[in-house]
GROMACS .gro file of N, CA and C in nm:
model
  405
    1UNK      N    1  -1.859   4.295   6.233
    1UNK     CA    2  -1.908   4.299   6.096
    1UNK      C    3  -1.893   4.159   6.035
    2UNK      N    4  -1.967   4.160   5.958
    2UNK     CA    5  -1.978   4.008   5.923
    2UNK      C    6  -1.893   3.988   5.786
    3UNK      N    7  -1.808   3.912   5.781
    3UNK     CA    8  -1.660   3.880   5.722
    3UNK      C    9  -1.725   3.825   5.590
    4UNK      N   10  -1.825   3.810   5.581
    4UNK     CA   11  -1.911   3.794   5.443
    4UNK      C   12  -1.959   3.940   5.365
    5UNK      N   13  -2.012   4.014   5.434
    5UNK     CA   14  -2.000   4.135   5.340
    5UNK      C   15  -1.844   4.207   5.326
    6UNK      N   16  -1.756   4.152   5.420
    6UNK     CA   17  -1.612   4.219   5.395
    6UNK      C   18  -1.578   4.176   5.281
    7UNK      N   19  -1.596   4.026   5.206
    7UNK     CA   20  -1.527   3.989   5.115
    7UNK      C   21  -1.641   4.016   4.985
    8UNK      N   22  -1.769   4.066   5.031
    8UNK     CA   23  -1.823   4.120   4.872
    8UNK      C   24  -1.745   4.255   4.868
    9UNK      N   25  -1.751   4.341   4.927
    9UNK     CA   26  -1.700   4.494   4.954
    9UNK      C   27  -1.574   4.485   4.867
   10UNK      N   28  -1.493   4.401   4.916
   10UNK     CA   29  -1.340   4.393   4.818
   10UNK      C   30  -1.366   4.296   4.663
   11UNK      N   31  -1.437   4.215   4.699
   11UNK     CA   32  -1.466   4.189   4.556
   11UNK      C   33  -1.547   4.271   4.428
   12UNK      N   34  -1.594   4.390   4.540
   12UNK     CA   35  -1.657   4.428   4.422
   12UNK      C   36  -1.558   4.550   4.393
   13UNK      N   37  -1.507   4.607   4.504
   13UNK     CA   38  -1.421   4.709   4.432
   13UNK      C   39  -1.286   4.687   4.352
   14UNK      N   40  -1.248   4.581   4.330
   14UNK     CA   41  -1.150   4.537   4.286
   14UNK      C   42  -1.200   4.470   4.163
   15UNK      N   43  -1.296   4.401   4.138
   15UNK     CA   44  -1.361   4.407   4.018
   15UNK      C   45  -1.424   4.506   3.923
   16UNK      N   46  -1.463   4.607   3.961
   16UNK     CA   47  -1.543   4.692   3.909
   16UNK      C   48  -1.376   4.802   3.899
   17UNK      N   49  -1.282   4.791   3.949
   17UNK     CA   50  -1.178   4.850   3.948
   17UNK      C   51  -1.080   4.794   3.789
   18UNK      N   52  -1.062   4.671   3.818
   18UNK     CA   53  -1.008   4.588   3.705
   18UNK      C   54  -1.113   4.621   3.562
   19UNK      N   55  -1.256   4.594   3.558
   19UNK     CA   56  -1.347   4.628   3.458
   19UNK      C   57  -1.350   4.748   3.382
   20UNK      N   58  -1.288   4.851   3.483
   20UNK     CA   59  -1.263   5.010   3.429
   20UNK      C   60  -1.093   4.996   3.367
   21UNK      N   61  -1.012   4.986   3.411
   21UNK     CA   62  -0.868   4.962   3.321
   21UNK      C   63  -0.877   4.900   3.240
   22UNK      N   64  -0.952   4.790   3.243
   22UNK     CA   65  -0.932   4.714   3.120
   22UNK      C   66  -1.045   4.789   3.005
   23UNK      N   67  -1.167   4.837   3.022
   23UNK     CA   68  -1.212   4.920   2.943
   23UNK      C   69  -1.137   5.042   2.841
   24UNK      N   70  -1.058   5.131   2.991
   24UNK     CA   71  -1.007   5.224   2.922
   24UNK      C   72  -0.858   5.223   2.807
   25UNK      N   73  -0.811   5.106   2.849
   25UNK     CA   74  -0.731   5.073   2.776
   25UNK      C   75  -0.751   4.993   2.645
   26UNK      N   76  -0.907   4.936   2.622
   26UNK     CA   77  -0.910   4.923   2.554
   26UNK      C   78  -0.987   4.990   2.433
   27UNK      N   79  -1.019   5.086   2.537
   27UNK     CA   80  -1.061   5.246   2.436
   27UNK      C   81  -0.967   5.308   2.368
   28UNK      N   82  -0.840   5.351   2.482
   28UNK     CA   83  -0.720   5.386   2.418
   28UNK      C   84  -0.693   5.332   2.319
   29UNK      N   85  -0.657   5.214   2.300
   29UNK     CA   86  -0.582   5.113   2.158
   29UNK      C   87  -0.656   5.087   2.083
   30UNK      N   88  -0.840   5.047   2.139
   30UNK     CA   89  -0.844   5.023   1.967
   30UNK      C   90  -0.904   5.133   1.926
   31UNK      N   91  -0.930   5.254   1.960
   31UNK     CA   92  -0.918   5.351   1.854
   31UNK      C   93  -0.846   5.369   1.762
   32UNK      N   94  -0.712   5.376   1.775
   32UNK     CA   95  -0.667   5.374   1.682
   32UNK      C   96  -0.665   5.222   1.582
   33UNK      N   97  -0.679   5.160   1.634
   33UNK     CA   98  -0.731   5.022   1.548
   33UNK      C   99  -0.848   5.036   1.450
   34UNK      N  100  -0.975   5.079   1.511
   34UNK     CA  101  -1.082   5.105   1.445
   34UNK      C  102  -1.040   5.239   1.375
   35UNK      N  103  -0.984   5.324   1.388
   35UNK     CA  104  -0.959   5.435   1.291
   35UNK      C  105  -0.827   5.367   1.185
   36UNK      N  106  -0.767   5.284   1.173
   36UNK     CA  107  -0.737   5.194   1.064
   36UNK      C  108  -0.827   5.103   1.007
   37UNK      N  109  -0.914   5.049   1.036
   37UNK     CA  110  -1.002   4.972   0.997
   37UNK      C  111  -1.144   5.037   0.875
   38UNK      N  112  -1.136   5.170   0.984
   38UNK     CA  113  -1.231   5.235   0.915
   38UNK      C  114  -1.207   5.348   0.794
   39UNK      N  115  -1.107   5.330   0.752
   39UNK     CA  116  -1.008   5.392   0.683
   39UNK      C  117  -0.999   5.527   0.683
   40UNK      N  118  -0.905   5.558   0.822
   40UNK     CA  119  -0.909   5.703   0.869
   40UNK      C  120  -1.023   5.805   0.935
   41UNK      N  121  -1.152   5.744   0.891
   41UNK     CA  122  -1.270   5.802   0.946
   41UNK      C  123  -1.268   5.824   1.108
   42UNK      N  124  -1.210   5.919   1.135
   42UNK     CA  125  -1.221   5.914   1.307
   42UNK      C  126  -1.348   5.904   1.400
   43UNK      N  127  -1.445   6.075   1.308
   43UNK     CA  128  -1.575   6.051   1.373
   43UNK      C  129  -1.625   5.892   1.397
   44UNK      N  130  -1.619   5.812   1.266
   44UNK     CA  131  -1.728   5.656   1.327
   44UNK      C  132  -1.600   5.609   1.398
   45UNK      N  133  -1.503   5.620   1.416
   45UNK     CA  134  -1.399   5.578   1.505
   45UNK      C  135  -1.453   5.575   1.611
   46UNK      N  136  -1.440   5.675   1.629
   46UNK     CA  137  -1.468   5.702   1.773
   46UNK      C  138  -1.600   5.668   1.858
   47UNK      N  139  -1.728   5.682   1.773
   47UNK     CA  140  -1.880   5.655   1.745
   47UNK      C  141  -1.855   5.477   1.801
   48UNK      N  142  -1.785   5.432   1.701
   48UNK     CA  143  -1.801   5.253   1.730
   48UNK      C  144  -1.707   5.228   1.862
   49UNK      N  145  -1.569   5.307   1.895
   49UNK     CA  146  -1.525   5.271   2.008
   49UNK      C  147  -1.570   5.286   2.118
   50UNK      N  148  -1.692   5.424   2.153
   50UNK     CA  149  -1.744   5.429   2.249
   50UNK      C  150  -1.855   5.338   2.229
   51UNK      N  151  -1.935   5.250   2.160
   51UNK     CA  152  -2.029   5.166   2.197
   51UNK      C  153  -1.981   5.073   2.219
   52UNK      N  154  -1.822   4.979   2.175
   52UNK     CA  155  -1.790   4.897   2.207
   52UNK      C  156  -1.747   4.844   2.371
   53UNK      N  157  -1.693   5.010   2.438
   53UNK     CA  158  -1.672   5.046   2.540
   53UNK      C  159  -1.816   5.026   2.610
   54UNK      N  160  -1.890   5.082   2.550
   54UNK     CA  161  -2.031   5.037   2.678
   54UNK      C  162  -2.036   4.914   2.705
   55UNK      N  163  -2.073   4.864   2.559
   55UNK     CA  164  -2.100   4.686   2.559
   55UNK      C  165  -2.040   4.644   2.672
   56UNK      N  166  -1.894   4.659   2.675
   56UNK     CA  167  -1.814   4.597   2.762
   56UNK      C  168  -1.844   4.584   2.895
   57UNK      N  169  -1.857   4.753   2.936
   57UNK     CA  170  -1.936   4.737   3.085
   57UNK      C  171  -2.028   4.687   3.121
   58UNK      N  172  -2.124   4.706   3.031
   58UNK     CA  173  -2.238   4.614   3.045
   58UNK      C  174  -2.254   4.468   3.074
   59UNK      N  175  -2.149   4.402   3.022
   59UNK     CA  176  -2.134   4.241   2.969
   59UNK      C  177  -2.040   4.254   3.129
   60UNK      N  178  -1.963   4.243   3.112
   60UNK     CA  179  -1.916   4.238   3.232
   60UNK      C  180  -1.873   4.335   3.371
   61UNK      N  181  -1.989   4.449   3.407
   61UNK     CA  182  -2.064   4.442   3.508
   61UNK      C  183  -2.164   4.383   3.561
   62UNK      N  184  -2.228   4.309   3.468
   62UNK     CA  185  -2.348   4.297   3.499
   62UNK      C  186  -2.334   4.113   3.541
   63UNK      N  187  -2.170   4.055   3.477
   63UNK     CA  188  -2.164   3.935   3.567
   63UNK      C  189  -2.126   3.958   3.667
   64UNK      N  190  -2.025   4.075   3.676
   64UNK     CA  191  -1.957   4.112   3.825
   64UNK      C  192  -2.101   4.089   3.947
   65UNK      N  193  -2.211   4.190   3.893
   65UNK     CA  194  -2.295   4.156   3.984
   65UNK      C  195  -2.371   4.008   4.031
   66UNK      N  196  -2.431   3.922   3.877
   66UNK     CA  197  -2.481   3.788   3.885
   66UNK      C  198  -2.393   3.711   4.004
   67UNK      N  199  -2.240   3.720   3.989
   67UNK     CA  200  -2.175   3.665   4.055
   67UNK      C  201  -2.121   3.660   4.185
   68UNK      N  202  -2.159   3.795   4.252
   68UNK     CA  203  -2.158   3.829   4.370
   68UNK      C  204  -2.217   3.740   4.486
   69UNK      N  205  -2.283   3.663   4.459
   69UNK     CA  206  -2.380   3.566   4.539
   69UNK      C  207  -2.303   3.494   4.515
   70UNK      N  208  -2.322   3.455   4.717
   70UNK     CA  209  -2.231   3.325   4.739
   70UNK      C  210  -2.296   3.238   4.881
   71UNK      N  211  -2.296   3.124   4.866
   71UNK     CA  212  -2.387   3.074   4.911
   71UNK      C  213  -2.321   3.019   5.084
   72UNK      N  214  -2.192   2.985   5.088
   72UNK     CA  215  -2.079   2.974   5.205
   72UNK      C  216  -2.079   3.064   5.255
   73UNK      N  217  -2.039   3.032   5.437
   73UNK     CA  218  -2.058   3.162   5.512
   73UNK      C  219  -1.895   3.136   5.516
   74UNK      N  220  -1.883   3.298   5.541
   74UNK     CA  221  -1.687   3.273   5.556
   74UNK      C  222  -1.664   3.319   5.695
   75UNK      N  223  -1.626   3.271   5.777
   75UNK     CA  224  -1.593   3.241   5.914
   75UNK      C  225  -1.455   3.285   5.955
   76UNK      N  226  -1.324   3.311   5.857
   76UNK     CA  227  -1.223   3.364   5.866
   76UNK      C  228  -1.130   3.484   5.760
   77UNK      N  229  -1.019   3.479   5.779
   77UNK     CA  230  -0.973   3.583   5.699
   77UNK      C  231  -0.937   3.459   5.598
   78UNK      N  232  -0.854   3.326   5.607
   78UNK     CA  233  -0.852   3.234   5.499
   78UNK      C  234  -0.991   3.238   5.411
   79UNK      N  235  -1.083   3.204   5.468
   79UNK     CA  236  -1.210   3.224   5.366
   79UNK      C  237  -1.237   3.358   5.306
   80UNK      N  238  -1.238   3.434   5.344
   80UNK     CA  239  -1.191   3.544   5.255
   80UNK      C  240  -1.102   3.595   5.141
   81UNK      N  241  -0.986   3.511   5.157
   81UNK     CA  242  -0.899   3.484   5.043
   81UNK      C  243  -0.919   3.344   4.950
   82UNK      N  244  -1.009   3.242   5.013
   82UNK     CA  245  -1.002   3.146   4.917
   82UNK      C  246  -1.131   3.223   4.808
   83UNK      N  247  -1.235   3.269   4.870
   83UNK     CA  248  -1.346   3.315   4.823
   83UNK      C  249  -1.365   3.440   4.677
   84UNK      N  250  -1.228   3.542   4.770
   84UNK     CA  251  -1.183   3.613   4.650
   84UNK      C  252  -1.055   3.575   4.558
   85UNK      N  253  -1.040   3.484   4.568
   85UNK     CA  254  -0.910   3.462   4.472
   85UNK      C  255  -1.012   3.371   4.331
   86UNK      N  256  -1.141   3.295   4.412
   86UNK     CA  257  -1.214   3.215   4.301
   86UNK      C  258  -1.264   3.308   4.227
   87UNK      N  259  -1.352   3.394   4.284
   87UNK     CA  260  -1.371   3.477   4.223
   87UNK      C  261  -1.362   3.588   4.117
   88UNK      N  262  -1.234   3.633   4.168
   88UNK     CA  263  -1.195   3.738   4.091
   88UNK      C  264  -1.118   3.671   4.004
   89UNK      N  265  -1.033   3.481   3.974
   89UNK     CA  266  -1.042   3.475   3.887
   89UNK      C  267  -1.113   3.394   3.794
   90UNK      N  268  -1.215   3.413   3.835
   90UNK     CA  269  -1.386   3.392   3.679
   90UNK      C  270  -1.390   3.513   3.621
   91UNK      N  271  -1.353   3.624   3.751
   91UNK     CA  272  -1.380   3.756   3.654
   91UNK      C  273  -1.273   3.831   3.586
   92UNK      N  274  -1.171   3.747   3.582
   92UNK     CA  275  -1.026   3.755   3.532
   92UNK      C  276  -1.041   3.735   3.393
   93UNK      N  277  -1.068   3.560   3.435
   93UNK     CA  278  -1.093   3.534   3.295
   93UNK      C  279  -1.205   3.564   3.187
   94UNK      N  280  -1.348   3.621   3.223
   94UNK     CA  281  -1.435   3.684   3.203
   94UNK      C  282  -1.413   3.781   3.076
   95UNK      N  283  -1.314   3.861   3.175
   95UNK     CA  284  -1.239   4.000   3.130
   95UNK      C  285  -1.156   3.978   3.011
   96UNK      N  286  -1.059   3.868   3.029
   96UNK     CA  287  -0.998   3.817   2.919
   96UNK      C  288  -1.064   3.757   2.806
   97UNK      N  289  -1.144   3.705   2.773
   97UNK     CA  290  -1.210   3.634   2.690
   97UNK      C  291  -1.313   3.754   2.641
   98UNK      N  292  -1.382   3.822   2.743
   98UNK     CA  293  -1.435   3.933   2.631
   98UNK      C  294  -1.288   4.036   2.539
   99UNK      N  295  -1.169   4.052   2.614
   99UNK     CA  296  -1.084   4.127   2.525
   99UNK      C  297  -1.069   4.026   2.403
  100UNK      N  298  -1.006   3.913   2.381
  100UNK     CA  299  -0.986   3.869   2.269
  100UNK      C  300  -1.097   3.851   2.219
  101UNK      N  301  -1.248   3.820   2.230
  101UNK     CA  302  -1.339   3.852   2.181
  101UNK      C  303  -1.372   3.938   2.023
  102UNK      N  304  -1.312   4.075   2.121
  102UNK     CA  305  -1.290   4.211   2.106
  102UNK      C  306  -1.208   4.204   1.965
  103UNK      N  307  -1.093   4.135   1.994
  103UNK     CA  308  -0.980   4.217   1.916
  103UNK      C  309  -0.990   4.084   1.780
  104UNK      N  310  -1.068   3.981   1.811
  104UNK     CA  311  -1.078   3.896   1.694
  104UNK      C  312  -1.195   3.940   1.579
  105UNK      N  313  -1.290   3.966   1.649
  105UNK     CA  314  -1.378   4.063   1.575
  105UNK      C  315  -1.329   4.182   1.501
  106UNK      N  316  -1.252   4.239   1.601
  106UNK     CA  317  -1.178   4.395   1.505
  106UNK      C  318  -1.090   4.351   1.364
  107UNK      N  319  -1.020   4.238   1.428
  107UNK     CA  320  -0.922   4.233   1.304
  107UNK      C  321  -0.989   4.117   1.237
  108UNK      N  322  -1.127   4.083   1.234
  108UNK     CA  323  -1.165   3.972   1.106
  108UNK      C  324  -1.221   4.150   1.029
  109UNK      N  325  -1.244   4.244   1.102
  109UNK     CA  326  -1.315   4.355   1.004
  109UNK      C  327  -1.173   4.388   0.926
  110UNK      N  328  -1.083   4.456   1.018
  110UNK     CA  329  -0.961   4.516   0.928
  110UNK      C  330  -0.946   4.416   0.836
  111UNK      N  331  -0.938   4.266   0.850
  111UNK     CA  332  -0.894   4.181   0.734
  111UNK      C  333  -0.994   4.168   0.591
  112UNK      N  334  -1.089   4.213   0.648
  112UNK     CA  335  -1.239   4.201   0.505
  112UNK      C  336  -1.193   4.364   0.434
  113UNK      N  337  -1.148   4.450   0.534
  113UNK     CA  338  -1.106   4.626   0.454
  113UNK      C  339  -1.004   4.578   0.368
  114UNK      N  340  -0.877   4.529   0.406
  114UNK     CA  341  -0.740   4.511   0.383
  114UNK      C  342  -0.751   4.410   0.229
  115UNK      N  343  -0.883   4.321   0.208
  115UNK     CA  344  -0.889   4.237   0.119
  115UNK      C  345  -0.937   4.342  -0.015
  116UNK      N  346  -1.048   4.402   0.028
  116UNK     CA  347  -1.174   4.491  -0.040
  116UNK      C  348  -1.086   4.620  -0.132
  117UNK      N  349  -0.966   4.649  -0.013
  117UNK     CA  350  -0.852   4.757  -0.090
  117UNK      C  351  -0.739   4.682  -0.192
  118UNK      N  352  -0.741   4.562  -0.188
  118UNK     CA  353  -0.662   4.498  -0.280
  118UNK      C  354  -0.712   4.483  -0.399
  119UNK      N  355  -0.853   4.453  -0.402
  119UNK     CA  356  -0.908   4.395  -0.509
  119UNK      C  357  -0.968   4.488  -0.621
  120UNK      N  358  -0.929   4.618  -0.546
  120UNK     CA  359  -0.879   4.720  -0.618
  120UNK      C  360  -0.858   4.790  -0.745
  121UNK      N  361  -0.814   4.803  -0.874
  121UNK     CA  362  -0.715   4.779  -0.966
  121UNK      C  363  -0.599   4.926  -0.931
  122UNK      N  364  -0.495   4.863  -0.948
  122UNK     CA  365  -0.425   4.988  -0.937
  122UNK      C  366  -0.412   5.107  -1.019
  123UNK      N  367  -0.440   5.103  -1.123
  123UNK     CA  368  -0.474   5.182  -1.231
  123UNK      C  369  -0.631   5.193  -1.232
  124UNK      N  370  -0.679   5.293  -1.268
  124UNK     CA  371  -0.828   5.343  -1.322
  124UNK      C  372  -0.838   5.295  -1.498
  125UNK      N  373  -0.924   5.211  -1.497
  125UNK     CA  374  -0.961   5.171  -1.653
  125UNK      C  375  -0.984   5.324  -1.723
  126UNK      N  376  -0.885   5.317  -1.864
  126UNK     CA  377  -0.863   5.422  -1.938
  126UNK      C  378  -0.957   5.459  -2.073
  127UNK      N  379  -1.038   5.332  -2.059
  127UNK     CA  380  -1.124   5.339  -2.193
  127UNK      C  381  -1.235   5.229  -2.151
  128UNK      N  382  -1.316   5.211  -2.293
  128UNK     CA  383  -1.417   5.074  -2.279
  128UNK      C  384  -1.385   5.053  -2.439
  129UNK      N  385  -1.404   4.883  -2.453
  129UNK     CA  386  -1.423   4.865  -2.600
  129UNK      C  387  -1.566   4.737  -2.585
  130UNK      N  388  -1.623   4.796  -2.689
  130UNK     CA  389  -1.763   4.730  -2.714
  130UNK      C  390  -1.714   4.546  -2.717
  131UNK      N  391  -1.793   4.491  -2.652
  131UNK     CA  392  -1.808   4.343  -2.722
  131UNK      C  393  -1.814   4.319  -2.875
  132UNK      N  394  -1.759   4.223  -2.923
  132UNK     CA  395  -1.810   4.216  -3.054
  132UNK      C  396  -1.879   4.069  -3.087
  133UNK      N  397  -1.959   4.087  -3.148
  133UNK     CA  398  -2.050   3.978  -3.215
  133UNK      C  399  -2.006   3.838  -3.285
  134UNK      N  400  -1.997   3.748  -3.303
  134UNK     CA  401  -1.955   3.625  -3.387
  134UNK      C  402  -2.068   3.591  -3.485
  135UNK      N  403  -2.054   3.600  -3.556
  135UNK     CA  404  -2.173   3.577  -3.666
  135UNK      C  405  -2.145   3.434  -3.685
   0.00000   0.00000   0.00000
């Protein structure tokens, strides 16, 4: 077998492996993030965490695949490890940079909620009094 499809075979299941944990975990947590953000509203909670969750796969499956092409023939088991170690970490860091992505976006929203609830008044205005005129 040719030691070149051995090292897509493990690169891809170990990528597409890493792409799913890091998804689901970040379904897990920021739900409850986005259900603070969204002030308690679970339904769009949940609504925006599962599209954020697609996005994700999308964005990075779809380099997992771009990146699969490799143009070196690998001739040993060393090339096999230099090949997947480059690899998997572009798609390391890939992975990382879409999470903080992620979580800088979430919390510039919680920070625009967190401002919007301050500005607030803490009391409900109890009356109105007319302008008055200067002659």
């Amino acid at each position: 077998m040719d030691l070149t499809v051995v090292a897509y075979v493990i690169y891809l299941l170990v990528s597409i492996g890493l792409t799913i944990w890091v998804a689901r975990t970040l379904s897990h947590n920021g739900r409850i993030f986005l259900a603070d953000v969204l002030h308690g509203n679970e339904k769009l909670a949940d609504a925006v965490n599962h599209l954020l969750v697609v996005g994700f796969y999308l964005v990075n499956l779809g380099f997992v695949a771009l990146y699969l092409n490799s143009d070196e023939e690998i001739a040993d088991a060393r090339g096999i490890f230099e090949a997947l170690s480059t690899k998997l970490g572009v798609v390391l860091l890939v992975l990382g940079v879409m999470h903080l992505g992620n979580v800088y976006v979430l919390n510039k929203i919680r920070r625009r909620g967190v401002m919007e609830r301050e500005q607030l008044p803490p009391v409900a205005p109890q009356g109105w009094v007319a302008p008055t005129t200067r002659a």
